[in-house]
mmCIF file of C-alpha atoms in Angstrom:
data_model
loop_
_atom_site.group_PDB
_atom_site.id
_atom_site.type_symbol
_atom_site.label_atom_id
_atom_site.label_comp_id
_atom_site.label_asym_id
_atom_site.label_seq_id
_atom_site.Cartn_x
_atom_site.Cartn_y
_atom_site.Cartn_z
ATOM 1 C CA MET A 828 -55.749 31.632 36.794
ATOM 2 C CA GLN A 829 -58.784 29.912 38.319
ATOM 3 C CA LEU A 830 -60.864 30.556 41.603
ATOM 4 C CA THR A 831 -60.366 27.505 43.866
ATOM 5 C CA GLY A 832 -63.416 28.329 45.837
ATOM 6 C CA ARG A 833 -61.255 28.445 49.035
ATOM 7 C CA VAL A 834 -61.921 31.745 50.741
ATOM 8 C CA GLY A 835 -58.855 33.898 50.770
ATOM 9 C CA PHE A 836 -56.769 32.325 47.954
ATOM 10 C CA ILE A 837 -56.424 32.573 44.342
ATOM 11 C CA GLU A 838 -54.689 29.584 42.870
ATOM 12 C CA THR A 839 -52.308 29.397 39.892
ATOM 13 C CA SER A 840 -50.779 26.224 38.577
ATOM 14 C CA LEU A 841 -47.648 26.876 40.606
ATOM 15 C CA TYR A 842 -48.598 28.660 43.785
ATOM 16 C CA LEU A 843 -51.199 30.247 45.988
ATOM 17 C CA ILE A 844 -51.625 34.124 46.434
ATOM 18 C CA ILE A 845 -53.127 35.389 49.668
ATOM 19 C CA LEU A 846 -55.788 38.010 48.861
ATOM 20 C CA GLN A 847 -54.509 41.609 49.822
ATOM 21 C CA ILE A 848 -57.089 43.938 51.290
ATOM 22 C CA ILE A 849 -56.305 47.496 52.450
ATOM 23 C CA VAL A 850 -58.627 49.603 54.416
ATOM 24 C CA ILE A 851 -57.869 53.274 54.408
ATOM 25 C CA GLY A 852 -58.977 55.192 57.397
ATOM 26 C CA GLY A 853 -58.604 54.311 61.140
ATOM 27 C CA GLY A 854 -61.991 55.616 62.324
ATOM 28 C CA ALA A 855 -65.049 53.661 63.462
ATOM 29 C CA ALA A 856 -65.900 52.589 59.833
ATOM 30 C CA GLY A 857 -62.436 51.692 58.811
ATOM 31 C CA PHE A 858 -61.802 49.457 62.018
ATOM 32 C CA PHE A 859 -65.386 47.816 61.944
ATOM 33 C CA GLY A 860 -64.960 46.996 58.181
ATOM 34 C CA ALA A 861 -61.532 45.609 58.640
ATOM 35 C CA ILE A 862 -62.574 43.360 61.503
ATOM 36 C CA ALA A 863 -65.568 42.111 59.751
ATOM 37 C CA CYS A 864 -63.692 41.367 56.688
ATOM 38 C CA ALA A 865 -60.769 39.431 58.708
ATOM 39 C CA GLU A 866 -63.116 37.490 60.772
ATOM 40 C CA ALA A 867 -65.215 36.521 57.889
ATOM 41 C CA ASN A 868 -62.249 35.577 55.860
ATOM 42 C CA PRO A 869 -59.230 34.586 58.121
ATOM 43 C CA LEU A 870 -57.122 33.595 55.283
ATOM 44 C CA ALA A 871 -57.005 37.017 53.644
ATOM 45 C CA GLN A 872 -54.313 39.706 54.619
ATOM 46 C CA VAL A 873 -56.232 42.726 55.908
ATOM 47 C CA THR A 874 -54.146 45.857 56.337
ATOM 48 C CA LEU A 875 -55.623 49.211 57.987
ATOM 49 C CA ILE A 876 -53.796 52.367 57.226
ATOM 50 C CA GLU A 877 -54.389 55.490 59.296
ATOM 51 C CA ALA A 878 -52.682 58.715 58.704
ATOM 52 C CA SER A 879 -52.677 60.116 62.301
ATOM 53 C CA ARG A 880 -50.944 58.549 65.266
ATOM 54 C CA LYS A 881 -54.275 58.628 67.141
ATOM 55 C CA PRO A 882 -56.798 56.127 65.509
ATOM 56 C CA LEU A 883 -60.586 56.430 66.540
ATOM 57 C CA ALA A 884 -60.124 59.935 67.590
ATOM 58 C CA LYS A 885 -63.891 60.733 67.071
ATOM 59 C CA VAL A 886 -64.829 57.634 68.960
ATOM 60 C CA LEU A 887 -62.948 58.761 71.988
ATOM 61 C CA ILE A 888 -64.380 62.163 72.118
ATOM 62 C CA SER A 889 -67.963 61.348 71.022
ATOM 63 C CA GLY A 890 -70.914 61.774 73.307
ATOM 64 C CA GLY A 891 -68.928 63.767 75.801
ATOM 65 C CA GLY A 892 -66.252 60.931 76.119
ATOM 66 C CA ARG A 893 -69.156 58.347 76.669
ATOM 67 C CA CYS A 894 -69.446 57.339 73.040
ATOM 68 C CA ASN A 895 -73.061 57.122 71.790
ATOM 69 C CA VAL A 896 -72.575 53.930 69.953
ATOM 70 C CA THR A 897 -76.154 53.642 68.648
ATOM 71 C CA HIS A 898 -79.772 54.304 69.083
ATOM 72 C CA ALA A 899 -82.423 51.864 70.273
ATOM 73 C CA CYS A 900 -84.507 52.114 67.108
ATOM 74 C CA PHE A 901 -85.088 48.562 65.628
ATOM 75 C CA SER A 902 -87.362 49.438 62.616
ATOM 76 C CA ALA A 903 -85.452 50.185 59.311
ATOM 77 C CA SER A 904 -88.280 52.439 58.301
ATOM 78 C CA GLU A 905 -88.262 54.314 61.505
ATOM 79 C CA LEU A 906 -84.546 54.370 61.626
ATOM 80 C CA VAL A 907 -84.089 55.847 58.123
ATOM 81 C CA GLN A 908 -86.194 59.024 59.256
ATOM 82 C CA ASN A 909 -83.092 60.117 61.271
ATOM 83 C CA TYR A 910 -81.040 60.705 58.153
ATOM 84 C CA PRO A 911 -81.385 64.133 56.410
ATOM 85 C CA ARG A 912 -79.219 62.562 53.595
ATOM 86 C CA GLY A 913 -78.968 58.934 52.730
ATOM 87 C CA ASP A 914 -82.460 57.618 54.052
ATOM 88 C CA LYS A 915 -83.362 55.813 50.799
ATOM 89 C CA ALA A 916 -79.935 54.219 50.304
ATOM 90 C CA LEU A 917 -79.780 53.009 53.917
ATOM 91 C CA ARG A 918 -83.147 51.395 54.001
ATOM 92 C CA GLY A 919 -82.213 48.130 52.621
ATOM 93 C CA ALA A 920 -78.859 48.186 54.301
ATOM 94 C CA PHE A 921 -80.671 48.539 57.685
ATOM 95 C CA THR A 922 -82.518 45.254 56.918
ATOM 96 C CA ARG A 923 -79.180 43.397 56.746
ATOM 97 C CA PHE A 924 -77.312 45.100 59.727
ATOM 98 C CA GLN A 925 -79.052 47.421 62.234
ATOM 99 C CA PRO A 926 -78.886 48.604 65.825
ATOM 100 C CA LYS A 927 -79.860 45.257 67.166
ATOM 101 C CA ASP A 928 -76.941 43.703 65.109
ATOM 102 C CA THR A 929 -74.588 46.448 66.513
ATOM 103 C CA ILE A 930 -75.681 45.604 70.107
ATOM 104 C CA ALA A 931 -75.051 41.871 69.541
ATOM 105 C CA TRP A 932 -71.818 42.413 67.925
ATOM 106 C CA PHE A 933 -70.433 44.479 70.888
ATOM 107 C CA ALA A 934 -71.843 42.000 73.270
ATOM 108 C CA ASN A 935 -70.124 39.136 71.507
ATOM 109 C CA HIS A 936 -66.743 41.008 71.811
ATOM 110 C CA GLY A 937 -67.227 41.681 75.514
ATOM 111 C CA VAL A 938 -68.998 45.053 75.572
ATOM 112 C CA ASN A 939 -72.502 45.523 76.736
ATOM 113 C CA LEU A 940 -74.567 48.638 75.955
ATOM 114 C CA LYS A 941 -77.106 50.379 77.982
ATOM 115 C CA THR A 942 -80.223 52.362 76.545
ATOM 116 C CA GLU A 943 -81.044 55.923 78.062
ATOM 117 C CA ALA A 944 -84.536 57.491 78.287
ATOM 118 C CA ASP A 945 -84.113 59.151 75.018
ATOM 119 C CA GLY A 946 -82.996 55.932 73.158
ATOM 120 C CA ARG A 947 -79.371 56.812 73.035
ATOM 121 C CA MET A 948 -77.141 53.648 73.718
ATOM 122 C CA PHE A 949 -73.696 53.877 75.567
ATOM 123 C CA PRO A 950 -71.362 51.254 76.934
ATOM 124 C CA MET A 951 -72.103 50.203 80.403
ATOM 125 C CA THR A 952 -68.803 51.775 81.397
ATOM 126 C CA ASP A 953 -69.891 55.145 80.240
ATOM 127 C CA SER A 954 -66.437 55.486 78.757
ATOM 128 C CA SER A 955 -65.630 55.859 75.046
ATOM 129 C CA GLU A 956 -62.381 54.065 75.765
ATOM 130 C CA THR A 957 -64.333 50.883 76.218
ATOM 131 C CA ILE A 958 -65.336 51.093 72.555
ATOM 132 C CA ALA A 959 -62.038 52.033 71.166
ATOM 133 C CA GLU A 960 -60.287 49.353 73.128
ATOM 134 C CA CYS A 961 -62.860 46.783 71.852
ATOM 135 C CA LEU A 962 -62.237 47.648 68.288
ATOM 136 C CA VAL A 963 -58.432 47.679 68.663
ATOM 137 C CA SER A 964 -58.549 44.372 70.510
ATOM 138 C CA ALA A 965 -60.878 42.719 67.792
ATOM 139 C CA ALA A 966 -58.538 43.996 65.144
ATOM 140 C CA PHE A 967 -55.510 42.381 66.672
ATOM 141 C CA ALA A 968 -57.484 39.121 67.526
ATOM 142 C CA ALA A 969 -58.614 38.944 63.576
ATOM 143 C CA LYS A 970 -54.944 39.674 62.738
ATOM 144 C CA VAL A 971 -55.676 43.025 61.087
ATOM 145 C CA GLU A 972 -52.339 44.643 60.273
ATOM 146 C CA LEU A 973 -52.208 48.256 61.691
ATOM 147 C CA LYS A 974 -50.242 51.007 59.934
ATOM 148 C CA ILE A 975 -50.628 54.009 62.259
ATOM 149 C CA GLY A 976 -49.120 57.327 61.569
ATOM 150 C CA THR A 977 -48.938 56.432 57.707
ATOM 151 C CA PRO A 978 -50.612 58.988 55.401
ATOM 152 C CA VAL A 979 -51.633 57.860 52.110
ATOM 153 C CA THR A 980 -51.073 60.285 49.202
ATOM 154 C CA SER A 981 -52.725 58.472 46.103
ATOM 155 C CA VAL A 982 -54.439 55.488 44.835
ATOM 156 C CA LYS A 983 -54.102 54.129 41.251
ATOM 157 C CA GLN A 984 -55.856 51.030 39.494
ATOM 158 C CA GLU A 985 -53.489 48.458 38.152
ATOM 159 C CA ASN A 986 -54.139 44.920 36.809
ATOM 160 C CA GLN A 987 -57.627 44.602 38.381
ATOM 161 C CA GLY A 988 -56.250 45.909 41.789
ATOM 162 C CA PHE A 989 -54.764 48.894 43.249
ATOM 163 C CA ILE A 990 -51.609 50.555 43.964
ATOM 164 C CA VAL A 991 -51.637 52.578 47.311
ATOM 165 C CA THR A 992 -48.799 55.243 47.515
ATOM 166 C CA LEU A 993 -47.809 56.293 50.998
ATOM 167 C CA LYS A 994 -46.433 59.594 52.007
ATOM 168 C CA SER A 995 -42.997 57.808 52.625
ATOM 169 C CA GLY A 996 -42.868 56.876 48.914
ATOM 170 C CA GLU A 997 -43.624 53.129 49.712
ATOM 171 C CA GLN A 998 -46.265 51.392 47.522
ATOM 172 C CA GLN A 999 -48.624 48.691 48.537
ATOM 173 C CA LYS A 1000 -50.717 46.469 46.282
ATOM 174 C CA ALA A 1001 -54.353 45.694 47.112
ATOM 175 C CA ASP A 1002 -56.782 43.408 45.418
ATOM 176 C CA ARG A 1003 -59.554 44.952 47.183
ATOM 177 C CA LEU A 1004 -59.821 48.338 48.687
ATOM 178 C CA LEU A 1005 -62.087 49.930 51.315
ATOM 179 C CA LEU A 1006 -62.270 53.745 51.579
ATOM 180 C CA ALA A 1007 -63.346 54.806 55.187
ATOM 181 C CA THR A 1008 -61.540 58.055 55.443
ATOM 182 C CA GLY A 1009 -64.370 60.029 56.981
ATOM 183 C CA SER A 1010 -64.638 63.862 55.853
ATOM 184 C CA SER A 1011 -60.825 63.760 55.022
ATOM 185 C CA LEU A 1012 -59.979 65.688 51.817
ATOM 186 C CA ILE A 1013 -57.702 62.887 50.780
ATOM 187 C CA GLY A 1014 -60.490 60.451 50.694
ATOM 188 C CA TYR A 1015 -62.545 62.653 48.563
ATOM 189 C CA LYS A 1016 -59.582 63.141 46.418
ATOM 190 C CA ILE A 1017 -59.015 59.505 45.890
ATOM 191 C CA ALA A 1018 -62.372 58.738 45.308
ATOM 192 C CA GLN A 1019 -62.644 61.473 42.691
ATOM 193 C CA GLU A 1020 -59.514 60.399 40.919
ATOM 194 C CA LEU A 1021 -61.149 56.923 40.448
ATOM 195 C CA GLY A 1022 -64.093 58.535 38.730
ATOM 196 C CA HIS A 1023 -66.613 59.261 41.435
ATOM 197 C CA GLU A 1024 -68.720 62.429 41.946
ATOM 198 C CA ILE A 1025 -68.232 64.187 45.216
ATOM 199 C CA GLU A 1026 -71.239 66.061 46.636
ATOM 200 C CA THR A 1027 -69.664 69.143 48.057
ATOM 201 C CA PRO A 1028 -69.100 68.601 51.876
ATOM 202 C CA VAL A 1029 -70.419 71.200 54.203
ATOM 203 C CA PRO A 1030 -70.828 71.052 57.889
ATOM 204 C CA SER A 1031 -73.834 69.436 59.702
ATOM 205 C CA LEU A 1032 -74.555 69.269 63.491
ATOM 206 C CA PHE A 1033 -73.687 72.623 64.759
ATOM 207 C CA THR A 1034 -74.884 75.245 67.061
ATOM 208 C CA PHE A 1035 -76.272 78.614 66.292
ATOM 209 C CA ASN A 1036 -74.715 81.958 66.910
ATOM 210 C CA ILE A 1037 -76.984 84.633 67.941
ATOM 211 C CA ALA A 1038 -75.648 88.032 68.406
ATOM 212 C CA GLU A 1039 -78.082 89.350 71.147
ATOM 213 C CA THR A 1040 -75.848 90.004 74.170
ATOM 214 C CA ASN A 1041 -78.716 89.789 76.701
ATOM 215 C CA LEU A 1042 -79.557 86.326 75.640
ATOM 216 C CA ARG A 1043 -75.912 85.071 75.764
ATOM 217 C CA LYS A 1044 -75.799 86.268 79.275
ATOM 218 C CA LEU A 1045 -78.141 83.415 80.240
ATOM 219 C CA ALA A 1046 -75.404 80.934 79.246
ATOM 220 C CA GLY A 1047 -76.102 77.624 80.930
ATOM 221 C CA ILE A 1048 -79.850 77.866 81.126
ATOM 222 C CA SER A 1049 -81.687 74.973 79.599
ATOM 223 C CA VAL A 1050 -85.277 74.561 78.619
ATOM 224 C CA ASN A 1051 -86.970 71.291 77.809
ATOM 225 C CA PRO A 1052 -89.013 71.251 75.676
ATOM 226 C CA VAL A 1053 -89.022 74.277 73.197
ATOM 227 C CA ASN A 1054 -90.385 74.368 69.837
ATOM 228 C CA LEU A 1055 -87.939 76.078 66.976
ATOM 229 C CA ARG A 1056 -88.849 77.072 63.788
ATOM 230 C CA LEU A 1057 -85.857 77.936 61.370
ATOM 231 C CA SER A 1058 -86.728 80.290 58.491
ATOM 232 C CA ILE A 1059 -83.789 80.132 56.161
ATOM 233 C CA THR A 1060 -85.688 81.259 53.067
ATOM 234 C CA ASP A 1061 -89.360 81.820 52.022
ATOM 235 C CA LYS A 1062 -89.239 78.180 50.752
ATOM 236 C CA VAL A 1063 -86.995 76.542 53.343
ATOM 237 C CA GLN A 1064 -88.806 76.370 56.835
ATOM 238 C CA LEU A 1065 -87.871 73.788 59.295
ATOM 239 C CA LYS A 1066 -89.153 72.764 62.786
ATOM 240 C CA GLN A 1067 -87.823 70.771 65.715
ATOM 241 C CA THR A 1068 -89.065 70.210 69.261
ATOM 242 C CA GLY A 1069 -86.697 69.372 72.146
ATOM 243 C CA PRO A 1070 -84.238 70.475 74.673
ATOM 244 C CA LEU A 1071 -82.478 73.814 74.202
ATOM 245 C CA LEU A 1072 -79.353 75.102 75.874
ATOM 246 C CA ILE A 1073 -78.553 78.910 75.910
ATOM 247 C CA THR A 1074 -74.823 79.286 75.407
ATOM 248 C CA HIS A 1075 -71.966 82.128 75.464
ATOM 249 C CA TRP A 1076 -72.430 82.370 71.533
ATOM 250 C CA GLY A 1077 -76.193 81.825 71.084
ATOM 251 C CA VAL A 1078 -78.080 78.522 71.482
ATOM 252 C CA SER A 1079 -77.331 74.784 71.372
ATOM 253 C CA GLY A 1080 -78.921 71.516 72.422
ATOM 254 C CA PRO A 1081 -80.530 68.503 70.696
ATOM 255 C CA SER A 1082 -83.196 70.551 69.118
ATOM 256 C CA VAL A 1083 -80.823 73.044 67.506
ATOM 257 C CA LEU A 1084 -78.210 70.277 66.306
ATOM 258 C CA LYS A 1085 -81.145 68.568 64.668
ATOM 259 C CA LEU A 1086 -82.295 71.754 62.899
ATOM 260 C CA SER A 1087 -78.661 72.186 61.879
ATOM 261 C CA ALA A 1088 -78.530 68.697 60.272
ATOM 262 C CA TRP A 1089 -81.841 69.115 58.259
ATOM 263 C CA GLY A 1090 -80.820 72.747 57.212
ATOM 264 C CA ALA A 1091 -77.169 71.986 56.657
ATOM 265 C CA ARG A 1092 -76.963 72.549 52.871
ATOM 266 C CA SER A 1093 -79.739 75.534 52.866
ATOM 267 C CA LEU A 1094 -78.019 77.165 55.736
ATOM 268 C CA HIS A 1095 -74.542 77.026 54.035
ATOM 269 C CA GLU A 1096 -75.960 78.536 50.785
ATOM 270 C CA ASN A 1097 -77.471 81.189 52.840
ATOM 271 C CA ARG A 1098 -74.267 81.830 54.723
ATOM 272 C CA TYR A 1099 -75.668 80.774 58.081
ATOM 273 C CA GLN A 1100 -78.138 83.693 58.271
ATOM 274 C CA SER A 1101 -81.535 82.932 59.192
ATOM 275 C CA LYS A 1102 -84.743 83.618 61.408
ATOM 276 C CA LEU A 1103 -85.141 81.660 64.540
ATOM 277 C CA ILE A 1104 -88.617 81.400 66.127
ATOM 278 C CA ILE A 1105 -88.684 80.032 69.699
ATOM 279 C CA ASN A 1106 -91.638 78.735 71.448
ATOM 280 C CA TRP A 1107 -90.571 78.517 75.121
ATOM 281 C CA LEU A 1108 -93.753 76.802 76.296
ATOM 282 C CA PRO A 1109 -94.762 74.337 73.376
ATOM 283 C CA ASN A 1110 -97.083 72.301 75.435
ATOM 284 C CA PHE A 1111 -99.585 75.370 75.907
ATOM 285 C CA SER A 1112 -101.540 77.118 73.413
ATOM 286 C CA GLN A 1113 -101.196 80.917 73.090
ATOM 287 C CA ASP A 1114 -104.748 81.200 74.860
ATOM 288 C CA ALA A 1115 -103.556 79.038 77.624
ATOM 289 C CA VAL A 1116 -100.474 81.158 78.319
ATOM 290 C CA ARG A 1117 -102.810 84.273 78.071
ATOM 291 C CA GLN A 1118 -105.064 82.703 80.863
ATOM 292 C CA LYS A 1119 -102.227 81.920 83.073
ATOM 293 C CA LEU A 1120 -100.696 85.455 82.709
ATOM 294 C CA LEU A 1121 -104.171 86.979 83.410
ATOM 295 C CA SER A 1122 -104.594 84.675 86.406
ATOM 296 C CA VAL A 1123 -101.352 85.981 87.934
ATOM 297 C CA LYS A 1124 -102.346 89.656 87.135
ATOM 298 C CA GLN A 1125 -105.635 89.373 89.080
ATOM 299 C CA GLU A 1126 -104.114 87.268 91.937
ATOM 300 C CA TRP A 1127 -100.792 89.044 92.497
ATOM 301 C CA GLY A 1128 -101.590 92.487 91.108
ATOM 302 C CA LYS A 1129 -99.442 94.259 93.751
ATOM 303 C CA LYS A 1130 -96.371 92.068 93.120
ATOM 304 C CA ALA A 1131 -93.544 92.935 90.832
ATOM 305 C CA MET A 1132 -93.566 91.039 87.662
ATOM 306 C CA MET A 1133 -89.867 89.684 87.993
ATOM 307 C CA LEU A 1134 -90.832 87.904 91.354
ATOM 308 C CA HIS A 1135 -94.192 86.120 89.971
ATOM 309 C CA ARG A 1136 -93.773 84.673 86.730
ATOM 310 C CA GLY A 1137 -96.991 82.923 86.203
ATOM 311 C CA VAL A 1138 -95.506 80.342 83.765
ATOM 312 C CA ASP A 1139 -92.919 77.592 84.304
ATOM 313 C CA LEU A 1140 -89.806 79.144 82.880
ATOM 314 C CA PRO A 1141 -86.327 79.743 84.575
ATOM 315 C CA HIS A 1142 -86.295 82.833 86.611
ATOM 316 C CA ARG A 1143 -83.630 84.620 84.670
ATOM 317 C CA LEU A 1144 -85.137 83.661 81.381
ATOM 318 C CA TRP A 1145 -88.458 85.028 82.634
ATOM 319 C CA GLN A 1146 -86.818 88.341 83.508
ATOM 320 C CA TYR A 1147 -84.968 88.442 80.082
ATOM 321 C CA ILE A 1148 -88.289 88.003 78.137
ATOM 322 C CA ILE A 1149 -90.282 90.686 80.008
ATOM 323 C CA THR A 1150 -87.318 93.304 79.592
ATOM 324 C CA ARG A 1151 -87.073 92.223 75.870
ATOM 325 C CA ILE A 1152 -90.468 93.763 75.093
ATOM 326 C CA GLY A 1153 -89.734 96.718 77.215
ATOM 327 C CA ILE A 1154 -91.406 95.900 80.532
ATOM 328 C CA ASN A 1155 -89.551 97.226 83.553
ATOM 329 C CA THR A 1156 -88.704 94.321 85.969
ATOM 330 C CA GLU A 1157 -89.900 96.398 88.985
ATOM 331 C CA GLU A 1158 -93.499 97.004 87.357
ATOM 332 C CA ARG A 1159 -96.408 95.474 89.219
ATOM 333 C CA TRP A 1160 -98.693 93.003 87.545
ATOM 334 C CA ALA A 1161 -101.665 95.405 88.133
ATOM 335 C CA ASP A 1162 -100.127 97.834 85.908
ATOM 336 C CA ILE A 1163 -99.613 95.939 82.903
ATOM 337 C CA SER A 1164 -102.203 96.471 80.140
ATOM 338 C CA LYS A 1165 -103.984 93.763 78.056
ATOM 339 C CA ASN A 1166 -101.844 94.884 74.951
ATOM 340 C CA THR A 1167 -98.771 94.250 76.963
ATOM 341 C CA ILE A 1168 -100.155 90.888 77.993
ATOM 342 C CA THR A 1169 -100.635 90.139 74.282
ATOM 343 C CA GLN A 1170 -97.090 91.203 73.543
ATOM 344 C CA LEU A 1171 -95.894 89.015 76.487
ATOM 345 C CA VAL A 1172 -97.767 85.919 75.027
ATOM 346 C CA GLN A 1173 -96.316 86.639 71.538
ATOM 347 C CA GLU A 1174 -92.763 86.745 72.839
ATOM 348 C CA ILE A 1175 -93.127 83.584 74.922
ATOM 349 C CA SER A 1176 -94.676 81.625 72.051
ATOM 350 C CA GLN A 1177 -93.140 83.189 68.900
ATOM 351 C CA GLY A 1178 -90.036 85.067 69.929
ATOM 352 C CA GLU A 1179 -87.917 85.973 67.026
ATOM 353 C CA TYR A 1180 -84.072 85.787 66.941
ATOM 354 C CA LEU A 1181 -81.475 86.292 64.139
ATOM 355 C CA VAL A 1182 -78.981 83.559 63.616
ATOM 356 C CA THR A 1183 -75.798 85.275 62.565
ATOM 357 C CA GLY A 1184 -73.404 82.224 61.988
ATOM 358 C CA LYS A 1185 -72.692 78.594 63.171
ATOM 359 C CA GLY A 1186 -70.711 77.571 66.065
ATOM 360 C CA ALA A 1187 -68.822 74.293 66.526
ATOM 361 C CA PHE A 1188 -70.256 70.990 68.153
ATOM 362 C CA LYS A 1189 -66.915 69.978 69.567
ATOM 363 C CA GLU A 1190 -68.115 66.673 70.690
ATOM 364 C CA GLU A 1191 -68.803 65.274 67.308
ATOM 365 C CA PHE A 1192 -68.069 67.052 64.020
ATOM 366 C CA VAL A 1193 -70.185 65.649 61.147
ATOM 367 C CA THR A 1194 -70.660 66.911 57.528
ATOM 368 C CA CYS A 1195 -72.958 66.229 54.761
ATOM 369 C CA GLY A 1196 -71.659 65.554 51.330
ATOM 370 C CA GLY A 1197 -69.266 62.889 49.847
ATOM 371 C CA VAL A 1198 -69.313 60.297 47.477
ATOM 372 C CA ASN A 1199 -72.521 60.264 45.170
ATOM 373 C CA LEU A 1200 -74.735 57.359 46.625
ATOM 374 C CA LYS A 1201 -75.930 56.696 43.234
ATOM 375 C CA GLN A 1202 -72.479 55.092 42.177
ATOM 376 C CA VAL A 1203 -72.365 52.615 45.257
ATOM 377 C CA ASN A 1204 -74.158 49.462 45.436
ATOM 378 C CA PHE A 1205 -75.553 49.465 48.806
ATOM 379 C CA LYS A 1206 -76.074 45.656 49.213
ATOM 380 C CA THR A 1207 -72.245 45.244 49.096
ATOM 381 C CA MET A 1208 -70.818 48.882 49.386
ATOM 382 C CA GLU A 1209 -68.960 48.231 46.162
ATOM 383 C CA SER A 1210 -68.472 50.900 43.766
ATOM 384 C CA LYS A 1211 -70.567 50.725 40.701
ATOM 385 C CA LEU A 1212 -67.760 52.268 38.640
ATOM 386 C CA VAL A 1213 -64.754 50.414 39.849
ATOM 387 C CA GLN A 1214 -64.610 46.795 40.623
ATOM 388 C CA GLY A 1215 -62.889 45.888 43.928
ATOM 389 C CA LEU A 1216 -63.601 49.299 45.549
ATOM 390 C CA TYR A 1217 -65.715 49.725 48.475
ATOM 391 C CA PHE A 1218 -66.858 52.620 50.704
ATOM 392 C CA ALA A 1219 -67.858 52.875 54.260
ATOM 393 C CA GLY A 1220 -68.783 55.621 56.757
ATOM 394 C CA GLU A 1221 -68.713 59.424 56.641
ATOM 395 C CA ILE A 1222 -66.973 59.491 53.126
ATOM 396 C CA LEU A 1223 -70.296 58.720 51.622
ATOM 397 C CA ASP A 1224 -72.878 61.385 51.281
ATOM 398 C CA ILE A 1225 -74.850 60.241 54.462
ATOM 399 C CA ASP A 1226 -75.377 61.923 57.634
ATOM 400 C CA GLY A 1227 -77.835 61.594 60.620
ATOM 401 C CA ILE A 1228 -78.990 63.702 63.465
ATOM 402 C CA THR A 1229 -77.510 63.429 66.922
ATOM 403 C CA GLY A 1230 -78.265 60.498 68.920
ATOM 404 C CA GLY A 1231 -76.116 57.691 67.779
ATOM 405 C CA PHE A 1232 -77.313 57.625 64.109
ATOM 406 C CA ASN A 1233 -74.123 58.567 62.413
ATOM 407 C CA PHE A 1234 -72.238 55.798 64.258
ATOM 408 C CA GLN A 1235 -74.980 53.406 63.299
ATOM 409 C CA SER A 1236 -74.686 54.379 59.623
ATOM 410 C CA ALA A 1237 -70.742 53.569 59.949
ATOM 411 C CA TRP A 1238 -71.326 50.377 61.523
ATOM 412 C CA THR A 1239 -73.759 49.336 58.913
ATOM 413 C CA THR A 1240 -72.072 50.216 55.812
ATOM 414 C CA ALA A 1241 -68.550 49.078 57.246
ATOM 415 C CA TYR A 1242 -69.985 45.629 58.218
ATOM 416 C CA LEU A 1243 -71.607 45.203 54.740
ATOM 417 C CA ALA A 1244 -68.435 46.319 53.027
ATOM 418 C CA GLY A 1245 -66.171 44.091 55.066
ATOM 419 C CA ILE A 1246 -68.297 40.940 54.603
ATOM 420 C CA SER A 1247 -68.638 41.610 50.755
ATOM 421 C CA ILE A 1248 -64.899 41.993 50.408
ATOM 422 C CA ALA A 1249 -64.323 38.649 52.338
ATOM 423 C CA LYS A 1250 -66.737 36.880 49.885
ATOM 424 C CA SER A 1251 -65.496 38.654 46.806
ATOM 425 C CA ILE A 1252 -62.859 36.100 46.036
#
């Protein structure tokens, strides 16, 4: 048997065999990889297999239903700083396919993106359905065969290819296989049975549970910015600055989600118990806060503290903070001692809260963990252990902070995998 050099065909003396490519996983990475492969190699047969009857489910719910497609960060060295795990492996990959390429790809397929003030990028329609419909349409246009509602139970190597067994008992042969199963247990099982190490998956991007009832009564109040310091152990101390949202179960918002990503594994090991220190006014030093409070005390001495805050904080949050250190909300500024002012400055700048567990981030569930990155060639996304096996997306031990970075790693790894498979004849 000899290679002809004609993309998509293997020639024998009697007949031509069309290259059979199977992609397992109908999420963002699976669709993107299948499309990239089919567009680059129109003569190959690309089949995408998805277990559920609703492909692209995470795309549809991400970004509050708007789909945060990527982030307007166009330097590979800066981009990788947003990945708690996978930064080194992705650096070279981002020189080959990065957010600029993502923007161009969607524009070429009829979807224009817009950039918001914080760098997040969304479709102009502000609808995740636009992205899902684009991917499905592109797959059909590229003649990708879609098998939806078709669970895979196992994969075995056979004759330099693969036998994919479906739950129905049907078996399909593949010359090349792309695993893009996200954080699905079946994907990890298949990769492991094919010889790969799996870094234990644990949640990333989650909110913090705080048991303090009076804080949770402030649900809906947001403060931007705050400075957070998460003390997980004596050796693991993490910091983050950004918006914070008080919820019915504790705290959320971009600053909390970023902390959860960077601390995901340490928090898991510590059973999600830690100390959270909040600086509600990070733009002011403690001395500056003290001077503001002393000025109010001097000018409004006869007024009740609850009515005259002296600092730019939401009114209900201010009331909560002063009562937290034992000040009666009806007390007048004139009656407050210097020691109490010192306590108040401390509470505003370094308030301590106990994190008692993790909540869910319903818009975008992400895990850290997955296929060991040392076993994957990030130029092609092919396994270093199994020829013809490729990986893309969250099945890999890669995860980013909130802001479109997880989708970008999915687009990048899937595109590289798809193009590499198309050229691997």
